[in-house]
PDB file of C-alpha atoms in Angstrom:
ATOM      1  CA  MET F   1      -0.009  -0.161  -0.178  1.00  0.00           C
ATOM      2  CA  LYS F   2       1.520   3.253  -0.897  1.00  0.00           C
ATOM      3  CA  ALA F   3       0.005   6.692   1.030  1.00  0.00           C
ATOM      4  CA  ARG F   4       1.297  10.373   0.065  1.00  0.00           C
ATOM      5  CA  VAL F   5       1.107  12.230   3.102  1.00  0.00           C
ATOM      6  CA  PHE F   6       1.015  16.779   2.744  1.00  0.00           C
ATOM      7  CA  GLY F   7       3.246  18.447   5.507  1.00  0.00           C
ATOM      8  CA  ALA F   8       6.222  17.547   7.266  1.00  0.00           C
ATOM      9  CA  GLY F   9       4.911  19.620  10.485  1.00  0.00           C
ATOM     10  CA  SER F  10       4.078  17.477  13.874  1.00  0.00           C
ATOM     11  CA  ILE F  11       1.021  15.375  12.322  1.00  0.00           C
ATOM     12  CA  GLY F  12       2.857  14.873   9.382  1.00  0.00           C
ATOM     13  CA  ASN F  13       5.203  13.495  11.611  1.00  0.00           C
ATOM     14  CA  HIS F  14       2.557  11.630  13.690  1.00  0.00           C
ATOM     15  CA  ILE F  15       0.071  10.091  10.953  1.00  0.00           C
ATOM     16  CA  THR F  16       3.901   8.876   8.759  1.00  0.00           C
ATOM     17  CA  HIS F  17       4.802   6.588  11.372  1.00  0.00           C
ATOM     18  CA  ALA F  18       1.881   5.528  11.814  1.00  0.00           C
ATOM     19  CA  LEU F  19       1.793   4.622   8.282  1.00  0.00           C
ATOM     20  CA  LYS F  20       5.126   3.292   8.635  1.00  0.00           C
ATOM     21  CA  ASN F  21       4.515   0.862  11.805  1.00  0.00           C
ATOM     22  CA  ILE F  22       1.326  -0.962   8.863  1.00  0.00           C
ATOM     23  CA  ASN F  23       4.146  -0.900   6.278  1.00  0.00           C
ATOM     24  CA  TYR F  24       2.855   1.685   3.538  1.00  0.00           C
ATOM     25  CA  GLU F  25       5.315   2.921   1.288  1.00  0.00           C
ATOM     26  CA  VAL F  26       5.328   7.011   2.217  1.00  0.00           C
ATOM     27  CA  GLU F  27       6.094  10.044   0.578  1.00  0.00           C
ATOM     28  CA  VAL F  28       5.766  13.280   2.827  1.00  0.00           C
ATOM     29  CA  VAL F  29       5.644  16.636   0.623  1.00  0.00           C
ATOM     30  CA  ASP F  30       5.874  20.301   1.782  1.00  0.00           C
ATOM     31  CA  ILE F  31       6.701  23.451  -0.670  1.00  0.00           C
ATOM     32  CA  ASP F  32       9.432  24.429   2.439  1.00  0.00           C
ATOM     33  CA  LYS F  33      12.685  22.399   2.030  1.00  0.00           C
ATOM     34  CA  SER F  34      13.215  23.632   5.422  1.00  0.00           C
ATOM     35  CA  ALA F  35      10.326  21.766   6.551  1.00  0.00           C
ATOM     36  CA  LEU F  36      11.114  18.785   5.238  1.00  0.00           C
ATOM     37  CA  SER F  37      14.934  18.765   6.284  1.00  0.00           C
ATOM     38  CA  ARG F  38      13.858  19.546  10.019  1.00  0.00           C
ATOM     39  CA  MET F  39      11.163  16.335   9.891  1.00  0.00           C
ATOM     40  CA  LYS F  40      14.631  13.660   8.895  1.00  0.00           C
ATOM     41  CA  ASN F  41      16.728  15.242  11.429  1.00  0.00           C
ATOM     42  CA  GLU F  42      15.228  16.546  14.092  1.00  0.00           C
ATOM     43  CA  ILE F  43      11.678  15.430  14.518  1.00  0.00           C
ATOM     44  CA  TYR F  44      10.318  12.196  13.486  1.00  0.00           C
ATOM     45  CA  PRO F  45      14.047  11.057  14.915  1.00  0.00           C
ATOM     46  CA  SER F  46      14.091  12.521  18.235  1.00  0.00           C
ATOM     47  CA  ARG F  47      10.417  11.283  18.508  1.00  0.00           C
ATOM     48  CA  TYR F  48      10.593   7.310  17.279  1.00  0.00           C
ATOM     49  CA  LYS F  49      14.444   7.101  17.577  1.00  0.00           C
ATOM     50  CA  THR F  50      15.720   6.870  14.291  1.00  0.00           C
ATOM     51  CA  TRP F  51      15.002   8.217  10.928  1.00  0.00           C
ATOM     52  CA  ASP F  52      13.562   5.260   8.465  1.00  0.00           C
ATOM     53  CA  ASN F  53      15.336   5.995   4.585  1.00  0.00           C
ATOM     54  CA  SER F  54      12.290   4.715   3.342  1.00  0.00           C
ATOM     55  CA  ILE F  55      10.298   7.615   3.905  1.00  0.00           C
ATOM     56  CA  ASN F  56      10.552   9.987   0.852  1.00  0.00           C
ATOM     57  CA  LEU F  57      10.652  13.901   1.302  1.00  0.00           C
ATOM     58  CA  ILE F  58       9.513  15.894  -1.837  1.00  0.00           C
ATOM     59  CA  SER F  59       8.304  19.690  -2.537  1.00  0.00           C
ATOM     60  CA  LYS F  60       6.199  18.354  -5.155  1.00  0.00           C
ATOM     61  CA  PRO F  61       3.768  16.020  -4.887  1.00  0.00           C
ATOM     62  CA  SER F  62       4.440  12.921  -7.768  1.00  0.00           C
ATOM     63  CA  THR F  63       1.903  11.431 -10.796  1.00  0.00           C
ATOM     64  CA  ASP F  64       2.103   8.066  -9.151  1.00  0.00           C
ATOM     65  CA  LYS F  65      -1.220   7.423  -8.108  1.00  0.00           C
ATOM     66  CA  VAL F  66      -1.511   6.346  -4.207  1.00  0.00           C
ATOM     67  CA  ASP F  67      -4.193   4.056  -1.539  1.00  0.00           C
ATOM     68  CA  LEU F  68      -4.414   7.082   0.602  1.00  0.00           C
ATOM     69  CA  GLU F  69      -3.565  11.160   0.406  1.00  0.00           C
ATOM     70  CA  VAL F  70      -3.064  12.162   4.275  1.00  0.00           C
ATOM     71  CA  ILE F  71      -3.234  16.600   4.352  1.00  0.00           C
ATOM     72  CA  GLY F  72      -1.863  17.519   7.141  1.00  0.00           C
ATOM     73  CA  THR F  73      -1.398  21.215   6.455  1.00  0.00           C
ATOM     74  CA  PRO F  74      -2.640  24.387   7.322  1.00  0.00           C
ATOM     75  CA  PRO F  75      -6.205  24.134   7.298  1.00  0.00           C
ATOM     76  CA  ASP F  76      -6.509  27.373   4.733  1.00  0.00           C
ATOM     77  CA  THR F  77      -4.517  24.741   2.270  1.00  0.00           C
ATOM     78  CA  HIS F  78      -7.068  21.395   2.744  1.00  0.00           C
ATOM     79  CA  SER F  79      -9.708  22.295   0.686  1.00  0.00           C
ATOM     80  CA  LYS F  80      -7.246  22.970  -2.235  1.00  0.00           C
ATOM     81  CA  ILE F  81      -4.775  19.741  -2.035  1.00  0.00           C
ATOM     82  CA  LEU F  82      -7.878  17.961  -1.489  1.00  0.00           C
ATOM     83  CA  LEU F  83      -9.776  19.674  -4.699  1.00  0.00           C
ATOM     84  CA  GLU F  84      -6.300  19.546  -6.764  1.00  0.00           C
ATOM     85  CA  GLY F  85      -6.062  15.731  -5.433  1.00  0.00           C
ATOM     86  CA  ILE F  86      -9.132  14.818  -7.018  1.00  0.00           C
ATOM     87  CA  LYS F  87      -8.753  16.633  -9.668  1.00  0.00           C
ATOM     88  CA  GLU F  88      -5.787  14.982 -10.643  1.00  0.00           C
ATOM     89  CA  ASN F  89      -6.859  11.343  -9.350  1.00  0.00           C
ATOM     90  CA  ARG F  90      -4.197  10.810  -7.693  1.00  0.00           C
ATOM     91  CA  SER F  91      -5.675   8.921  -4.325  1.00  0.00           C
ATOM     92  CA  LYS F  92      -8.388   6.091  -4.309  1.00  0.00           C
ATOM     93  CA  ILE F  93      -9.319   7.792  -0.667  1.00  0.00           C
ATOM     94  CA  TRP F  94      -8.078  11.077   1.223  1.00  0.00           C
ATOM     95  CA  LEU F  95      -7.713  11.816   5.511  1.00  0.00           C
ATOM     96  CA  VAL F  96      -8.410  15.270   5.871  1.00  0.00           C
ATOM     97  CA  GLU F  97      -7.083  16.601   9.145  1.00  0.00           C
ATOM     98  CA  LYS F  98      -9.434  18.646  11.035  1.00  0.00           C
ATOM     99  CA  PRO F  99     -10.203  22.071  10.414  1.00  0.00           C
ATOM    100  CA  PHE F 100     -11.602  20.329   7.486  1.00  0.00           C
ATOM    101  CA  THR F 101     -11.731  24.256   5.528  1.00  0.00           C
ATOM    102  CA  PHE F 102     -11.589  27.421   6.730  1.00  0.00           C
ATOM    103  CA  PRO F 103     -15.378  29.016   7.998  1.00  0.00           C
ATOM    104  CA  ASP F 104     -16.638  30.605   4.644  1.00  0.00           C
ATOM    105  CA  MET F 105     -19.955  29.602   3.969  1.00  0.00           C
ATOM    106  CA  ASP F 106     -19.801  30.653   0.106  1.00  0.00           C
ATOM    107  CA  HIS F 107     -16.904  28.465  -0.059  1.00  0.00           C
ATOM    108  CA  ILE F 108     -18.400  25.578   1.875  1.00  0.00           C
ATOM    109  CA  ASN F 109     -21.206  25.177   0.005  1.00  0.00           C
ATOM    110  CA  ASP F 110     -18.917  25.092  -3.743  1.00  0.00           C
ATOM    111  CA  LEU F 111     -17.010  23.159  -1.918  1.00  0.00           C
ATOM    112  CA  SER F 112     -19.682  20.569  -1.106  1.00  0.00           C
ATOM    113  CA  LYS F 113     -20.890  20.702  -4.494  1.00  0.00           C
ATOM    114  CA  ARG F 114     -17.230  19.599  -5.926  1.00  0.00           C
ATOM    115  CA  LEU F 115     -16.745  16.415  -3.726  1.00  0.00           C
ATOM    116  CA  LYS F 116     -19.796  15.567  -3.710  1.00  0.00           C
ATOM    117  CA  ASP F 117     -19.342  12.290  -6.064  1.00  0.00           C
ATOM    118  CA  PHE F 118     -16.179  11.498  -3.381  1.00  0.00           C
ATOM    119  CA  GLU F 119     -18.321  11.928  -0.525  1.00  0.00           C
ATOM    120  CA  ASN F 120     -17.852   8.606   0.089  1.00  0.00           C
ATOM    121  CA  ARG F 121     -13.706   8.655  -0.113  1.00  0.00           C
ATOM    122  CA  ILE F 122     -13.240  11.591   1.557  1.00  0.00           C
ATOM    123  CA  PHE F 123     -12.937  11.260   5.838  1.00  0.00           C
ATOM    124  CA  VAL F 124     -12.063  14.265   8.247  1.00  0.00           C
TER     125      VAL F 124
END
């Protein structure tokens, strides 16, 4: 099984470690290369004792389709990343960290319409 985790911060480290423990192949995507470096050299090894060299750190998502995409970035980016993933058919299912999106009813109504066909494949 393959997973793509967006965000190399605290939640990205936790999710990556959990996925590695159930033998997923994991790529971590973060536009901030210093966040990727911090994950590899500081956060992950301090929490889990050692870095796992099989974790692929990248600044743009690969074009490979994965079984799961996890979005653990700042809340104002969740819907954009999710919509891009759906448009590009990058994953079978998506897990979006809370909050799902920002509190704007026009945005929420638009998002609801755009995600209708995927509602059984998106989890929060």
